[in-house]
CSV table of C-alpha atoms in Angstrom, one decimal:
chain,number,residue,atom,x,y,z
A,179,MET,CA,-151.7,103.2,26.6
A,180,SER,CA,-151.5,106.7,27.8
A,181,SER,CA,-149.5,107.0,31.1
A,182,SER,CA,-151.6,109.9,32.1
A,183,SER,CA,-154.5,108.0,32.6
A,184,SER,CA,-153.0,105.9,35.4
A,185,VAL,CA,-153.0,109.3,37.7
A,186,ARG,CA,-156.2,111.0,36.9
A,187,LYS,CA,-159.3,110.0,38.9
A,188,ALA,CA,-162.8,109.8,38.1
A,189,ASN,CA,-165.0,111.9,40.0
A,190,ILE,CA,-168.2,110.4,41.6
A,191,ILE,CA,-171.5,112.4,40.7
A,192,MET,CA,-174.0,110.3,42.0
A,193,GLU,CA,-174.1,106.8,44.0
A,194,GLY,CA,-177.0,104.7,45.5
A,195,LEU,CA,-178.0,103.3,42.2
A,196,ALA,CA,-178.4,99.2,41.7
A,197,PHE,CA,-176.8,98.8,38.4
A,198,GLY,CA,-176.8,102.1,36.0
A,199,GLU,CA,-176.9,100.6,32.2
A,200,SER,CA,-177.9,102.3,28.7
A,201,PRO,CA,-176.3,105.9,29.5
A,202,ARG,CA,-177.3,108.8,26.9
A,203,TRP,CA,-176.8,112.4,27.2
A,204,HIS,CA,-179.9,114.0,26.6
A,205,GLU,CA,-181.2,117.8,26.5
A,206,GLY,CA,-178.4,118.6,29.1
A,207,ARG,CA,-178.3,115.8,31.5
A,208,LEU,CA,-177.1,112.1,31.6
A,209,TRP,CA,-180.0,109.5,31.2
A,210,LEU,CA,-179.4,106.1,32.7
A,211,CYS,CA,-181.6,102.8,33.3
A,212,ASN,CA,-181.2,101.9,37.2
A,213,TRP,CA,-181.6,98.2,36.4
A,214,GLY,CA,-183.3,96.4,39.3
A,215,THR,CA,-185.7,99.4,40.1
A,216,GLY,CA,-187.4,99.8,36.8
A,217,LYS,CA,-186.6,103.3,37.1
A,218,ILE,CA,-185.0,105.6,34.2
A,219,VAL,CA,-183.0,108.6,35.9
A,220,ALA,CA,-181.7,111.6,34.8
A,221,VAL,CA,-178.7,113.2,36.6
A,222,ASP,CA,-177.0,116.5,35.8
A,223,GLU,CA,-172.9,117.2,36.1
A,224,GLU,CA,-173.4,118.1,39.8
A,225,GLY,CA,-175.5,114.9,40.8
A,226,LYS,CA,-178.6,116.5,41.0
A,227,SER,CA,-181.1,113.4,39.6
A,228,GLU,CA,-184.8,112.8,38.9
A,229,VAL,CA,-186.8,109.7,38.3
A,230,MET,CA,-188.2,110.6,34.7
A,231,LEU,CA,-190.0,107.5,34.2
A,232,THR,CA,-190.8,104.2,35.6
A,233,VAL,CA,-191.0,100.9,33.2
A,234,PRO,CA,-192.5,97.7,33.6
A,235,ALA,CA,-189.2,96.0,33.4
A,236,VAL,CA,-186.5,95.2,36.2
A,237,LEU,CA,-183.7,93.8,34.0
A,238,PRO,CA,-182.8,94.3,31.4
A,239,TYR,CA,-184.2,97.6,29.7
A,240,SER,CA,-182.5,100.4,27.6
A,241,ILE,CA,-183.3,103.5,25.8
A,242,ASP,CA,-182.5,105.8,23.1
A,243,TRP,CA,-184.7,108.3,21.2
A,244,LEU,CA,-186.3,108.8,17.8
A,245,SER,CA,-185.4,111.9,15.8
A,246,ASP,CA,-188.8,113.5,16.8
A,247,GLY,CA,-187.5,113.3,20.0
A,248,ARG,CA,-189.7,110.5,21.4
A,249,LEU,CA,-188.1,107.9,23.9
A,250,LEU,CA,-187.8,104.2,22.8
A,251,VAL,CA,-187.6,101.6,25.8
A,252,VAL,CA,-186.4,98.1,25.5
A,253,SER,CA,-188.3,95.8,27.7
A,254,GLY,CA,-185.7,92.8,27.3
A,255,ARG,CA,-187.7,89.8,28.9
A,256,ASP,CA,-190.8,91.0,27.7
A,257,GLY,CA,-189.7,90.9,24.0
A,258,LEU,CA,-191.0,94.8,23.6
A,259,LEU,CA,-189.8,97.8,22.2
A,260,LEU,CA,-191.7,100.4,23.7
A,261,ARG,CA,-192.1,104.0,22.9
A,262,GLN,CA,-193.3,106.8,25.1
A,263,GLU,CA,-195.8,109.2,23.7
A,264,ALA,CA,-196.5,112.7,24.2
A,265,ASN,CA,-198.9,112.5,27.1
A,266,GLY,CA,-196.2,110.5,28.8
A,267,GLY,CA,-197.8,106.8,28.2
A,268,LEU,CA,-195.7,103.9,26.5
A,269,VAL,CA,-197.1,102.2,23.6
A,270,ALA,CA,-195.7,99.1,21.6
A,271,HIS,CA,-193.2,100.1,19.3
A,272,ALA,CA,-192.3,97.0,17.8
A,273,ASP,CA,-192.7,93.1,19.4
A,274,LEU,CA,-189.8,91.3,19.1
A,275,THR,CA,-191.0,87.9,20.2
A,276,GLY,CA,-191.4,86.4,17.0
A,277,LEU,CA,-187.7,86.7,16.5
A,278,SER,CA,-186.9,85.1,19.6
A,279,LYS,CA,-187.9,84.1,23.2
A,280,ASN,CA,-185.0,85.1,24.9
A,281,SER,CA,-184.3,88.3,26.7
A,282,TRP,CA,-183.2,91.8,24.7
A,283,ASN,CA,-180.6,93.7,26.0
A,284,GLU,CA,-179.1,97.1,24.2
A,285,ILE,CA,-180.3,99.8,21.5
A,286,VAL,CA,-179.0,102.4,19.3
A,287,VAL,CA,-180.9,104.5,17.1
A,288,ASP,CA,-178.7,105.7,13.8
A,289,GLY,CA,-179.2,109.1,12.1
A,290,ARG,CA,-181.7,108.1,9.9
A,291,ASN,CA,-184.3,106.5,12.3
A,292,HIS,CA,-182.7,102.6,11.8
A,293,VAL,CA,-183.2,101.1,15.1
A,294,TYR,CA,-180.9,98.5,16.5
A,295,VAL,CA,-181.7,96.3,19.2
A,296,ASN,CA,-179.5,93.1,20.4
A,297,GLY,CA,-179.8,90.1,22.3
A,298,GLY,CA,-182.4,87.3,21.5
A,299,GLY,CA,-181.1,84.4,19.6
A,300,PRO,CA,-181.0,80.8,20.0
A,301,ALA,CA,-181.9,79.5,23.7
A,302,PRO,CA,-178.6,79.0,25.6
A,303,ALA,CA,-176.9,75.9,26.1
A,304,PRO,CA,-177.5,73.7,29.6
A,305,GLY,CA,-175.5,75.5,32.3
A,306,GLU,CA,-174.7,78.8,30.2
A,307,HIS,CA,-176.8,82.3,31.0
A,308,PHE,CA,-176.5,83.3,27.4
A,309,GLY,CA,-177.1,81.9,23.9
A,310,PRO,CA,-175.3,83.3,20.7
A,311,GLY,CA,-177.0,86.8,20.4
A,312,THR,CA,-178.7,88.8,17.2
A,313,ILE,CA,-179.3,92.4,16.2
A,314,VAL,CA,-182.7,93.3,14.8
A,315,LEU,CA,-183.6,96.3,12.9
A,316,VAL,CA,-186.5,98.0,13.4
A,317,ALA,CA,-186.8,100.5,10.1
A,318,PRO,CA,-188.4,103.8,9.8
A,319,ASP,CA,-191.5,102.2,8.3
A,320,GLY,CA,-192.1,99.7,11.2
A,321,THR,CA,-190.6,96.4,9.5
A,322,LEU,CA,-188.8,94.0,11.7
A,323,ARG,CA,-186.3,92.0,10.7
A,324,GLN,CA,-182.9,90.4,11.6
A,325,VAL,CA,-179.5,91.7,10.5
A,326,ALA,CA,-176.8,89.9,12.5
A,327,GLU,CA,-176.8,86.5,14.4
A,328,ASP,CA,-174.2,84.4,16.3
A,329,ILE,CA,-173.0,87.5,18.4
A,330,ALA,CA,-171.1,86.4,21.3
A,331,PHE,CA,-172.8,88.1,24.3
A,332,ALA,CA,-174.2,91.0,22.4
A,333,ASN,CA,-173.2,94.5,24.3
A,334,GLY,CA,-173.1,98.0,23.8
A,335,MET,CA,-173.7,99.2,20.0
A,336,ALA,CA,-172.9,102.6,18.6
A,337,VAL,CA,-172.7,104.0,15.0
A,338,THR,CA,-170.4,106.2,13.2
A,339,PRO,CA,-171.3,109.8,12.6
A,340,ASP,CA,-171.8,109.0,8.9
A,341,ASN,CA,-174.3,106.4,9.4
A,342,ARG,CA,-172.2,103.7,7.5
A,343,THR,CA,-170.7,101.4,10.4
A,344,LEU,CA,-172.5,99.8,13.1
A,345,ILE,CA,-170.0,98.6,16.1
A,346,VAL,CA,-171.0,96.0,18.8
A,347,ALA,CA,-169.5,95.0,21.6
A,348,GLU,CA,-168.9,91.1,21.8
A,349,SER,CA,-168.5,90.7,25.5
A,350,HIS,CA,-167.7,86.9,25.5
A,351,ALA,CA,-165.6,87.3,22.3
A,352,ARG,CA,-163.5,90.1,23.8
A,353,ARG,CA,-163.6,92.0,20.8
A,354,LEU,CA,-165.5,95.1,19.0
A,355,THR,CA,-167.0,93.7,15.6
A,356,ALA,CA,-168.1,96.3,12.7
A,357,PHE,CA,-170.8,96.0,10.0
A,358,ASP,CA,-171.1,98.6,7.3
A,359,ILE,CA,-174.7,99.8,7.2
A,360,GLY,CA,-176.8,99.8,3.9
A,361,GLU,CA,-179.1,102.6,2.8
A,362,ASP,CA,-182.2,100.1,3.8
A,363,GLY,CA,-180.6,99.7,7.6
A,364,SER,CA,-179.1,95.9,6.3
A,365,LEU,CA,-175.7,95.1,7.8
A,366,SER,CA,-173.1,93.4,5.8
A,367,LYS,CA,-169.3,92.8,5.7
A,368,ARG,CA,-169.0,91.7,9.3
A,369,ARG,CA,-165.4,92.2,10.7
A,370,VAL,CA,-163.5,92.4,13.8
A,371,TRP,CA,-162.9,96.2,14.9
A,372,ALA,CA,-160.7,95.7,17.3
A,373,ASP,CA,-159.4,92.4,19.5
A,374,LEU,CA,-159.6,93.6,22.9
A,375,GLY,CA,-157.0,90.6,24.4
A,376,ASN,CA,-158.3,89.9,28.2
A,377,ASP,CA,-160.7,92.6,28.3
A,378,TYR,CA,-164.5,92.1,28.2
A,379,PRO,CA,-166.3,95.0,26.3
A,380,ASP,CA,-169.8,95.9,27.7
A,381,GLY,CA,-171.3,99.1,26.9
A,382,ILE,CA,-169.5,101.7,24.4
A,383,CYS,CA,-169.4,105.0,22.6
A,384,ILE,CA,-167.6,106.6,19.8
A,385,ASP,CA,-165.7,109.8,19.7
A,386,ALA,CA,-164.5,112.5,17.1
A,387,GLU,CA,-161.6,111.1,16.3
A,388,GLY,CA,-162.7,107.8,15.6
A,389,CYS,CA,-161.7,106.0,18.5
A,390,VAL,CA,-164.3,103.4,20.9
A,391,TRP,CA,-164.6,103.8,24.6
A,392,TYR,CA,-165.9,100.6,26.2
A,393,ALA,CA,-166.6,100.0,29.8
A,394,ASP,CA,-165.1,96.5,31.4
A,395,VAL,CA,-167.0,94.6,34.3
A,396,PRO,CA,-164.1,92.1,35.5
A,397,ASN,CA,-161.5,94.3,34.9
A,398,ARG,CA,-162.6,97.6,36.5
A,399,HIS,CA,-161.9,99.8,33.8
A,400,CYS,CA,-162.9,101.8,30.5
A,401,VAL,CA,-160.8,102.0,27.5
A,402,ARG,CA,-160.2,104.3,24.6
A,403,VAL,CA,-159.3,101.9,21.6
A,404,ARG,CA,-158.5,102.9,17.7
A,405,GLU,CA,-159.6,100.4,15.3
A,406,GLY,CA,-157.3,97.7,14.6
A,407,GLY,CA,-156.7,97.4,18.4
A,408,GLU,CA,-154.4,99.8,20.0
A,409,LYS,CA,-155.3,101.0,23.3
A,410,VAL,CA,-154.7,104.6,24.1
A,411,ASP,CA,-156.1,105.8,27.2
A,412,LYS,CA,-158.0,104.1,30.3
A,413,VAL,CA,-159.7,104.9,33.5
A,414,GLU,CA,-159.6,102.6,36.4
A,415,VAL,CA,-161.9,102.4,39.1
A,416,ASP,CA,-162.6,100.4,42.3
A,417,ARG,CA,-165.7,98.4,40.6
A,418,GLY,CA,-167.2,97.0,37.5
A,419,CYS,CA,-167.7,99.3,34.4
A,420,PHE,CA,-171.1,98.4,33.0
A,421,ALA,CA,-171.2,101.1,30.3
A,422,CYS,CA,-169.8,104.9,29.1
A,423,VAL,CA,-171.0,107.4,27.3
A,424,LEU,CA,-169.5,110.8,26.1
A,425,GLY,CA,-171.3,113.9,27.1
A,426,GLY,CA,-171.3,117.4,29.1
A,427,ALA,CA,-171.7,121.0,27.2
A,428,ASP,CA,-168.5,120.3,24.9
A,429,GLY,CA,-169.0,116.3,25.0
A,430,LYS,CA,-165.6,116.0,26.4
A,431,THR,CA,-167.0,114.6,29.9
A,432,LEU,CA,-166.7,110.7,30.0
A,433,PHE,CA,-169.6,109.2,32.3
A,434,ILE,CA,-169.3,105.4,33.7
A,435,LEU,CA,-171.6,103.6,35.4
A,436,ALA,CA,-170.3,101.3,37.5
A,437,ALA,CA,-171.3,98.9,40.6
A,438,GLU,CA,-169.7,96.0,42.5
A,439,TRP,CA,-170.3,92.6,40.6
A,440,ARG,CA,-171.8,89.7,42.2
A,441,GLY,CA,-173.0,87.6,39.4
A,442,PHE,CA,-175.9,87.3,37.4
A,443,GLU,CA,-177.8,85.6,40.1
A,444,ASN,CA,-177.2,88.2,42.5
A,445,MET,CA,-178.0,91.4,39.9
A,446,VAL,CA,-181.6,92.2,41.4
A,447,SER,CA,-180.9,92.7,45.2
A,448,ASP,CA,-181.2,95.3,47.9
A,449,SER,CA,-177.3,96.4,47.2
A,450,ARG,CA,-177.2,99.5,46.0
A,451,THR,CA,-173.3,100.0,45.0
A,452,GLY,CA,-173.9,101.7,41.9
A,453,GLN,CA,-172.0,104.9,41.0
A,454,VAL,CA,-171.7,107.6,38.1
A,455,LEU,CA,-168.5,108.7,37.4
A,456,SER,CA,-167.2,111.4,35.3
A,457,ILE,CA,-163.6,112.1,33.6
A,458,THR,CA,-162.7,114.9,31.0
A,459,VAL,CA,-160.9,113.4,28.2
A,460,THR,CA,-159.4,114.7,25.2
A,461,ALA,CA,-162.1,114.1,22.4
A,462,PRO,CA,-165.8,114.8,21.9
A,463,GLY,CA,-168.4,112.6,21.5
A,464,ALA,CA,-169.5,111.5,18.0
A,465,GLY,CA,-172.2,109.4,16.1
A,466,TRP,CA,-174.7,107.6,17.9
A,467,PRO,CA,-175.8,107.0,20.7
A,468,SER,CA,-175.1,111.0,20.1
A,469,TYR,CA,-174.4,113.4,22.8
A,470,THR,CA,-176.1,116.4,20.7
A,471,SER,CA,-179.2,115.4,21.9
A,472,GLY,CA,-180.9,113.8,18.9
A,473,THR,CA,-179.7,116.1,16.0
A,474,ARG,CA,-180.2,113.5,13.1
A,475,TRP,CA,-179.9,113.7,9.3
């Protein structure tokens, strides 16, 4: 682990959020979902923010973009993938309720317009908040199918720059799991990309050196890890880290979404402990979600 991470401190660029999730660097600003409010917010590196859209969801909801620039929004509890049209209105892009009645979580769109959404899956066992998760694919032609199952609390996802590998955070299994991506978007050759020991990965992103940054709520840090599990850098903060993404003018700014964690039953409240933090790192972002604002193959 890099010793320099212990003395570096992330800068707070925005406060007063509920729970920031699903960060994306898009058109020169950081976009995020402010869970608990239904708002999608864009903030620049100086902390100036703007509400870009209010969606009919409280939590969970997440965002990414199609190659033509249209915004996609996962409305998790409704089981809908929404699309924003040129007039600003939202329409249904895909209905996920036929695959699961349980809530959906994160989204990533790869460079070939394969849309992956995770969550859903079987009903949770008595006393549990979540059952085994799935990953579904919405193909460019609009067809919808499940492409992975038995994900231990599916969280952040990212796709490598060559569009050949999808990595998903399995929070409850404390690992990052990889799949090969076929030409038709199908997933195969499931494998452990990194065993994270006592860490619980949430949101993730990939850098140009092939490492993954992951956020961790209970351990209050973001960690950079190589394939195989070697942890090479860490940024510690004073509250739970829910997600992270690389952005900024050169892609070397790690943005961290953090908030105090009081349990699932208290996620929707008047508490506004959410922050956006930033810190400069060594390698720029790569792959999808992309800091290059939607450049696709």
